[in-house]
Amino acid sequence: MNSIKAQLFIALLVLLAVISPQVFYTVNMMEKAVLLQFKKIQKSDYEPGLYMKWPFIETVEKFDKRTLTLDAEPERFLTKEKKFLIVDSFIMWRIEDERKYFTTTGGDELSAQRLLAQKVNAGLRDEFGLRTIKEVVSGERQEVMDILKKQANIAAGELGVHIVDVRIKKVDLPGEVSEAVYSRMISERTRVAKELRSQGAEAAEKIRADADRQRTEILAAAYREAQVTRGKGDAISAKTYADAYGKNEEFFSFYRSLEAYRKTFQGRGNIMVLEPDSEFFRYFNDPLGKSKK
Amino acid sequence: MDSSLDVPQPSNGLAARFTRRLGLKMAWNEPGNGKDNGKDDGGKDKKDPWSGQNQDGPPDLDEVVKKMQEKFGGLFGKKGGSGSNGSGGGSSESSPTGFYVLVFGVLAVFWLAYDVTYTIEQAERGVVLRFGQHVDTIQPGLNFRLPRPIEKVYKIDVKKIFNFSDTASMLTADENLVTVKLFVQYQIEKPEKFLFDVRWPNRNPDSVLRSIMESAVRDVIGKSSMDHVLTEGRIEIASQTRALMQGILNDYDTGLLISELKLQDARPPEAVKAAFDDAIKAREDEERAKNEAEAYSNDIIPRARGKSERALADAIAYKAQVIDEAKGNASRFTQLLTEYEKAPKVTRERLYLETIEGVLANNQKVLIDVNKGNNLMYLPLDRLMQSAAGAAAAQSPSRVETPAGNRRDSIPFSSGSRRGASR
């Protein structure tokens, strides 16, 4: 008897173990769920907790309640100036209406993502086509993202999805545009470099010229002063001479001439061809010294 | 005697069933292991819902258990019904039943105890879900919970600091490209939000944070000028980007907190680096040119002043010299004059004769009396001048002039303005 009881007991446990997952189910904080009976939705809008259902007849589909990330591949868009930009964006989205979501996508997240990405890209294409590169990059970036979010949410609503945010990660310039930017940057820097160098040369030249000017002025003033001083010296010495020599002009002339003769014939290399009738030879031929003039 | 004691347990024994239920495929879960036991259920191959396999293997566990049963047989005799006393004809499982139940119970208790207690480390918080509902966030320490299907605890490290760096190239407000490198540090501030509000790709917030950062930093730099970014604006840009990122993270309910954001580097793109470096060099060149000019100025002006001082000094010296010479000469003359005026005739004659005597004595003379002689005569002036030059050189050897030079010096002289030697 005991063995049968025991076996029955064990069999019951086994049965419970098998049946429990089909009867009991939990919905946790991160999940949304729909209850299906033969693929028809019976119940949705679950709060987290423990629930019961009919085994096998009823099934539960669960979806992620959390905000999901969709990071799409970068796409090319044409701007108003007919220039291409490579735009990398990402979308934060959430399943709001799980009934609609299940109905439209069958719970297939990948296909939902594809649809969302399409909608957002179409919106991006439109918005970029209206704007210049500059507007997109700096001024109206946030505006564009807000518009995109609004537009995309209209479409997303049909899927039972809510778009939390659309953000432009980066806007890359295609090769030729970035080359043009580089050229412009380089030429602007070159211009600045040239300007600086020539300013330097200008300032240097000024300083040098000023220094030369000062030098010339200093030297000229010094020359003038020196000449004045020398002049004073000459004047005083001339006066001294004149005062002294003026006392007897004739004697001065005699005296000075003698000195001149002495000095002139100082060297020994002179030849003098003389007539012996000069005053010097007065007594040469005649002891009485009568000159024969 | 219960024949079950002598015979090894078949695969339908409680031990086998127990291990089977745990999903363990034990080697002895197989019936008919070659030992004849005469039991119906033992001899047949019975497939059970779990393993579905029949395996050969040693019935060691059953043997051991049997031996243990023999030791503790008395204890369990009552529990297990007829037990080892052998009621005869009873089920082969009747004796070890109680024992198995006890073992199962003990193991279950241990397993539960292990499952039910858990520790939250100092840096962690525990987020508890009961049947999927969030019921509590637990502080560090030892805690208990209801076992696994009922309650689940997520342990989140809230103190750990995560970080990442990224380099990117982007346009500034004035349509220039710059390359910036950012360093970001973050940690989990609100574990419930972190767990329940956002699904992180690969369970890691890193990729999403990078995307948000890319977006935010471009927003901020797109509104700044290139010069501002490259020079004084780094700190401002970092704080603006951080504020923007944090705002987005809060909007998304991520429960993350950015603890640090630094703009590690901001530079022009590689392609234009040379031009930028040259502009910096140009500024240095400008300074250098000015400095060189200053150096030049500082050199020549003092020199000029020095020269001017010298010129003035020379002039003063000249003046003094000239005046003193004049005074000296004047005084000499004046003194002589005084004596002359006392005896003019004699003094005059004396001076005259002395002078001419000195002059003629030192020079070569040729006396010609043209009044008496004929007018034509031959004067070998070349030879005379040569010998005169020789005499001069002999007398004053320091003069190394050529005879030609001396020739220029000496002038054919005739006293007064009288006729020349030969006309």
Tab-separated table of C-alpha atoms in Angstrom, chain A residues 1-3 6-7 9-11 13-14 17-18 26-30 47-50 64-69 71 90 92 94 109 113 133-134 137-139 141-142 145 164-173 178 181-190 192-194 196-197 199-201 203-205 207-212 214-216 218-219 221-223 225-227 229-234 236-238 240-241 244-248 250-252 254-255 257-259 261-285 292-293, chain B residues 14 17 21 49-50 80-81 91 93 97 129-134 149 154 169 171-177 195-201 208 211-212 214-216 218-219 222-223 226-227 244 248 251-252 268-269 271-272 275-276 278-279 281-283 285-286 289-290 292-294 296-297 300-301 304-305 307-309 311-312 314-316 318-319 322-323 325-327 329-330 332-334 336-337 340-341 347-349 351-353 355-357 359-372 379 381 384-385 388-389 391-392 395 399 406 409-415 418-419 421:
chain	number	residue	atom	x	y	z
A	1	MET	CA	0.000	0.000	0.000
A	2	ASN	CA	2.725	2.422	0.925
A	3	SER	CA	4.542	1.956	-2.268
A	6	ALA	CA	4.397	6.896	-2.593
A	7	GLN	CA	4.337	6.361	-6.316
A	9	PHE	CA	2.522	11.045	-4.543
A	10	ILE	CA	5.543	11.238	-6.746
A	11	ALA	CA	3.450	11.071	-9.873
A	13	LEU	CA	4.468	16.015	-7.951
A	14	VAL	CA	5.636	15.271	-11.447
A	17	ALA	CA	5.813	20.264	-12.125
A	18	VAL	CA	4.771	19.800	-15.708
A	26	THR	CA	4.616	36.067	-14.232
A	27	VAL	CA	4.864	39.401	-15.861
A	28	ASN	CA	7.841	41.303	-14.496
A	29	MET	CA	8.735	44.967	-14.394
A	30	MET	CA	10.415	44.858	-17.747
A	47	GLU	CA	0.666	45.037	-14.108
A	48	PRO	CA	3.702	43.111	-12.933
A	49	GLY	CA	2.728	40.084	-10.931
A	50	LEU	CA	1.684	36.442	-10.912
A	64	ASP	CA	9.913	44.279	-23.670
A	65	LYS	CA	8.374	47.223	-21.875
A	66	ARG	CA	11.663	49.071	-21.662
A	67	THR	CA	12.950	51.775	-23.947
A	68	LEU	CA	14.674	50.148	-26.864
A	69	THR	CA	17.531	51.412	-28.984
A	71	ASP	CA	20.943	52.473	-34.127
A	90	PHE	CA	19.610	56.639	-33.507
A	92	MET	CA	14.870	55.465	-28.730
A	94	ARG	CA	9.033	51.921	-26.752
A	109	GLU	CA	10.944	43.288	-33.179
A	113	GLN	CA	12.596	48.264	-36.270
A	133	ILE	CA	24.686	72.246	-44.337
A	134	LYS	CA	25.316	75.080	-41.947
A	137	VAL	CA	25.062	71.310	-38.366
A	138	SER	CA	24.817	74.221	-36.034
A	139	GLY	CA	21.718	76.268	-35.760
A	141	ARG	CA	20.010	70.715	-35.222
A	142	GLN	CA	17.675	70.414	-32.289
A	145	MET	CA	15.384	66.354	-34.326
A	164	VAL	CA	10.998	58.617	-27.154
A	165	ASP	CA	13.724	60.423	-29.052
A	166	VAL	CA	15.355	60.749	-32.416
A	167	ARG	CA	18.908	62.023	-32.253
A	168	ILE	CA	21.393	62.787	-34.949
A	169	LYS	CA	24.633	61.228	-33.844
A	170	LYS	CA	26.795	62.680	-36.498
A	171	VAL	CA	26.695	64.393	-39.813
A	172	ASP	CA	29.655	63.527	-41.937
A	173	LEU	CA	30.688	65.494	-44.925
A	178	SER	CA	35.407	68.137	-46.390
A	181	VAL	CA	36.510	72.858	-45.885
A	182	TYR	CA	40.129	71.879	-45.399
A	183	SER	CA	41.224	74.095	-48.289
A	184	ARG	CA	39.377	77.013	-46.872
A	185	MET	CA	40.809	76.447	-43.412
A	186	ILE	CA	44.306	76.145	-44.812
A	187	SER	CA	44.047	79.274	-46.897
A	188	GLU	CA	42.639	81.232	-43.984
A	189	ARG	CA	45.484	80.145	-41.758
A	190	THR	CA	47.997	80.910	-44.478
A	192	VAL	CA	46.850	84.886	-41.041
A	193	ALA	CA	50.415	83.609	-41.082
A	194	LYS	CA	51.362	85.975	-43.864
A	196	LEU	CA	51.552	88.157	-38.916
A	197	ARG	CA	54.891	87.859	-40.618
A	199	GLN	CA	53.307	92.850	-39.456
A	200	GLY	CA	56.430	91.625	-37.796
A	201	ALA	CA	58.555	92.880	-40.646
A	203	ALA	CA	57.311	96.683	-36.874
A	204	ALA	CA	60.913	95.581	-37.146
A	205	GLU	CA	61.569	98.005	-39.963
A	207	ILE	CA	62.208	100.083	-35.008
A	208	ARG	CA	65.337	99.876	-37.088
A	209	ALA	CA	64.562	103.061	-38.974
A	210	ASP	CA	63.910	104.862	-35.764
A	211	ALA	CA	67.148	103.595	-34.340
A	212	ASP	CA	69.021	104.772	-37.426
A	214	GLN	CA	68.344	108.548	-33.622
A	215	ARG	CA	71.870	107.537	-34.411
A	216	THR	CA	72.128	110.036	-37.210
A	218	ILE	CA	73.056	111.974	-32.209
A	219	LEU	CA	76.071	111.942	-34.483
A	221	ALA	CA	74.481	116.948	-33.062
A	222	ALA	CA	77.819	115.773	-31.840
A	223	TYR	CA	79.463	116.909	-35.058
A	225	GLU	CA	78.944	120.673	-31.170
A	226	ALA	CA	82.428	119.524	-31.988
A	227	GLN	CA	82.745	121.954	-34.836
A	229	THR	CA	84.029	123.891	-30.062
A	230	ARG	CA	86.806	123.633	-32.583
A	231	GLY	CA	85.700	126.910	-34.025
A	232	LYS	CA	85.891	128.487	-30.614
A	233	GLY	CA	89.345	127.084	-30.245
A	234	ASP	CA	90.385	128.396	-33.609
A	236	ILE	CA	90.600	132.169	-29.590
A	237	SER	CA	93.911	130.993	-30.959
A	238	ALA	CA	93.596	133.355	-33.931
A	240	THR	CA	95.837	135.273	-29.488
A	241	TYR	CA	98.058	135.237	-32.538
A	244	ALA	CA	100.615	139.052	-30.276
A	245	TYR	CA	101.703	139.455	-33.892
A	246	GLY	CA	99.777	142.619	-34.303
A	247	LYS	CA	102.073	144.410	-31.930
A	248	ASN	CA	104.669	144.635	-34.684
A	250	GLU	CA	106.607	143.982	-39.877
A	251	PHE	CA	108.670	142.084	-37.405
A	252	PHE	CA	106.123	139.352	-37.490
A	254	PHE	CA	110.199	138.875	-40.979
A	255	TYR	CA	110.127	136.384	-38.146
A	257	SER	CA	109.241	134.125	-43.062
A	258	LEU	CA	112.491	133.046	-41.492
A	259	GLU	CA	110.698	130.195	-39.826
A	261	TYR	CA	112.477	129.200	-44.842
A	262	ARG	CA	113.875	127.054	-42.109
A	263	LYS	CA	111.067	124.616	-42.207
A	264	THR	CA	110.785	124.417	-45.942
A	265	PHE	CA	114.385	123.462	-46.488
A	266	GLN	CA	114.610	121.240	-43.503
A	267	GLY	CA	115.420	118.100	-45.375
A	268	ARG	CA	118.758	117.531	-46.943
A	269	GLY	CA	117.672	116.587	-50.366
A	270	ASN	CA	117.316	120.046	-51.770
A	271	ILE	CA	119.455	121.646	-54.394
A	272	MET	CA	119.737	125.328	-54.346
A	273	VAL	CA	120.867	127.164	-57.336
A	274	LEU	CA	121.895	130.594	-56.157
A	275	GLU	CA	123.169	133.862	-57.435
A	276	PRO	CA	125.820	135.169	-55.152
A	277	ASP	CA	124.459	138.691	-55.239
A	278	SER	CA	121.729	138.110	-52.604
A	279	GLU	CA	121.886	139.930	-49.360
A	280	PHE	CA	123.290	136.891	-47.687
A	281	PHE	CA	126.435	137.114	-49.777
A	282	ARG	CA	126.887	140.791	-49.112
A	283	TYR	CA	130.257	140.407	-47.596
A	284	PHE	CA	131.177	137.388	-49.722
A	285	ASN	CA	132.908	139.230	-52.513
A	292	LYS	CA	125.651	145.317	-56.684
A	293	LYS	CA	122.035	145.938	-57.317
B	14	LEU	CA	13.549	5.446	-5.118
B	17	ARG	CA	13.690	7.969	-9.388
B	21	ARG	CA	13.668	13.776	-11.164
B	49	PRO	CA	9.357	10.830	-18.875
B	50	TRP	CA	12.635	12.481	-17.985
B	80	GLY	CA	9.404	3.296	6.751
B	81	GLY	CA	6.671	0.992	7.623
B	91	SER	CA	6.932	-3.662	-1.727
B	93	GLU	CA	10.560	0.130	-1.547
B	97	THR	CA	11.189	5.012	1.788
B	129	LEU	CA	11.182	41.332	-7.728
B	130	ARG	CA	8.419	39.184	-6.379
B	131	PHE	CA	6.496	37.486	-9.131
B	132	GLY	CA	7.860	40.180	-11.377
B	133	GLN	CA	6.801	43.077	-9.250
B	134	HIS	CA	9.375	45.380	-7.830
B	149	PRO	CA	10.560	31.285	-8.628
B	154	TYR	CA	19.296	41.759	-9.000
B	169	SER	CA	35.682	65.149	-35.977
B	171	LEU	CA	31.937	71.098	-37.728
B	172	THR	CA	32.014	74.292	-35.720
B	173	ALA	CA	29.637	77.206	-36.036
B	174	ASP	CA	31.929	78.922	-38.533
B	175	GLU	CA	32.020	75.799	-40.709
B	176	ASN	CA	35.455	74.658	-39.703
B	177	LEU	CA	36.365	71.119	-38.817
B	195	LEU	CA	17.135	47.819	-14.754
B	196	PHE	CA	13.567	48.462	-15.702
B	197	ASP	CA	13.369	51.495	-17.940
B	198	VAL	CA	15.870	50.954	-20.708
B	199	ARG	CA	17.011	47.846	-22.449
B	200	TRP	CA	20.741	48.071	-22.948
B	201	PRO	CA	22.233	46.407	-26.019
B	208	VAL	CA	24.051	54.027	-25.938
B	211	SER	CA	25.724	57.640	-29.133
B	212	ILE	CA	24.276	60.217	-26.790
B	214	GLU	CA	28.297	62.021	-30.017
B	215	SER	CA	25.030	63.780	-30.438
B	216	ALA	CA	25.467	66.114	-27.494
B	218	ARG	CA	28.177	68.000	-31.774
B	219	ASP	CA	25.308	70.134	-30.622
B	222	GLY	CA	28.170	73.285	-33.608
B	223	LYS	CA	27.290	76.431	-31.711
B	226	MET	CA	36.637	77.163	-33.980
B	227	ASP	CA	38.936	79.544	-32.128
B	244	LEU	CA	23.156	68.208	-22.181
B	248	ILE	CA	19.049	63.355	-22.140
B	251	ASP	CA	14.708	62.169	-20.071
B	252	TYR	CA	15.269	58.539	-20.996
B	268	PRO	CA	42.357	71.069	-36.001
B	269	PRO	CA	42.115	68.075	-38.297
B	271	ALA	CA	44.912	67.630	-42.994
B	272	VAL	CA	45.235	71.269	-41.946
B	275	ALA	CA	48.887	75.333	-41.876
B	276	PHE	CA	47.837	75.811	-38.259
B	278	ASP	CA	52.667	77.549	-39.469
B	279	ALA	CA	50.320	80.247	-38.234
B	281	LYS	CA	55.133	79.796	-36.041
B	282	ALA	CA	54.307	83.012	-37.853
B	283	ARG	CA	53.347	84.603	-34.596
B	285	ASP	CA	58.427	84.893	-36.262
B	286	GLU	CA	56.680	88.208	-35.782
B	289	ALA	CA	61.586	90.035	-35.964
B	290	LYS	CA	60.600	92.694	-33.472
B	292	GLU	CA	65.881	91.429	-33.473
B	293	ALA	CA	65.059	94.976	-34.428
B	294	GLU	CA	65.050	95.985	-30.784
B	296	TYR	CA	69.728	96.276	-33.321
B	297	SER	CA	68.368	99.488	-31.899
B	300	ILE	CA	73.592	101.178	-32.474
B	301	ILE	CA	72.143	103.922	-30.361
B	304	ALA	CA	76.296	106.415	-31.534
B	305	ARG	CA	76.175	108.084	-28.190
B	307	LYS	CA	80.858	108.194	-30.797
B	308	SER	CA	79.266	111.512	-30.108
B	309	GLU	CA	80.941	111.712	-26.752
B	311	ALA	CA	83.711	113.603	-31.056
B	312	LEU	CA	82.931	116.174	-28.433
B	314	ASP	CA	88.144	115.344	-29.411
B	315	ALA	CA	86.859	118.805	-30.187
B	316	ILE	CA	87.449	119.987	-26.676
B	318	TYR	CA	91.558	120.247	-30.107
B	319	LYS	CA	90.330	123.499	-28.759
B	322	VAL	CA	95.053	124.972	-30.416
B	323	ILE	CA	94.589	127.600	-27.772
B	325	GLU	CA	99.690	126.318	-29.013
B	326	ALA	CA	98.584	129.783	-29.862
B	327	LYS	CA	99.351	131.033	-26.405
B	329	ASN	CA	103.598	130.698	-29.917
B	330	ALA	CA	102.263	134.098	-29.104
B	332	ARG	CA	107.387	133.203	-27.693
B	333	PHE	CA	106.931	135.910	-30.269
B	334	THR	CA	106.030	138.510	-27.739
B	336	LEU	CA	111.317	137.971	-28.667
B	337	LEU	CA	109.627	141.138	-29.775
B	340	TYR	CA	114.013	143.041	-30.571
B	341	GLU	CA	112.561	146.389	-29.835
B	347	THR	CA	118.622	141.397	-33.729
B	348	ARG	CA	117.192	141.405	-37.183
B	349	GLU	CA	120.519	140.856	-38.866
B	351	LEU	CA	118.198	136.246	-36.971
B	352	TYR	CA	118.452	136.553	-40.701
B	353	LEU	CA	121.968	135.296	-40.975
B	355	THR	CA	118.446	131.250	-40.525
B	356	ILE	CA	119.955	131.411	-43.986
B	357	GLU	CA	123.137	129.885	-42.707
B	359	VAL	CA	119.255	126.477	-44.467
B	360	LEU	CA	122.169	126.679	-46.880
B	361	ALA	CA	124.428	124.578	-44.733
B	362	ASN	CA	122.200	121.579	-44.916
B	363	ASN	CA	121.485	121.609	-48.571
B	364	GLN	CA	123.394	121.246	-51.765
B	365	LYS	CA	124.202	124.445	-53.413
B	366	VAL	CA	125.164	125.480	-56.851
B	367	LEU	CA	126.317	129.027	-57.134
B	368	ILE	CA	125.972	130.615	-60.523
B	369	ASP	CA	127.087	134.082	-61.418
B	370	VAL	CA	125.154	134.677	-64.625
B	371	ASN	CA	126.065	138.304	-64.833
B	372	LYS	CA	129.693	137.542	-65.453
B	379	LEU	CA	123.563	121.733	-65.280
B	381	LEU	CA	120.314	118.348	-62.506
B	384	LEU	CA	122.794	116.456	-58.761
B	385	MET	CA	119.386	115.494	-57.481
B	388	ALA	CA	121.220	115.050	-53.089
B	389	ALA	CA	118.763	112.273	-52.466
B	391	ALA	CA	122.967	112.522	-49.072
B	392	ALA	CA	119.509	112.920	-47.618
B	395	GLN	CA	121.664	111.519	-43.208
B	399	ARG	CA	113.105	107.986	-44.886
B	406	ASN	CA	112.724	113.421	-53.267
B	409	ASP	CA	110.182	117.455	-52.691
B	410	SER	CA	113.019	119.669	-53.708
B	411	ILE	CA	112.241	122.672	-55.644
B	412	PRO	CA	114.811	124.355	-57.832
B	413	PHE	CA	115.219	127.454	-55.790
B	414	SER	CA	116.349	130.874	-56.559
B	415	SER	CA	116.276	133.367	-53.752
B	418	ARG	CA	115.342	136.544	-59.743
B	419	ARG	CA	116.087	134.866	-62.931
B	421	ALA	CA	119.461	129.176	-63.730
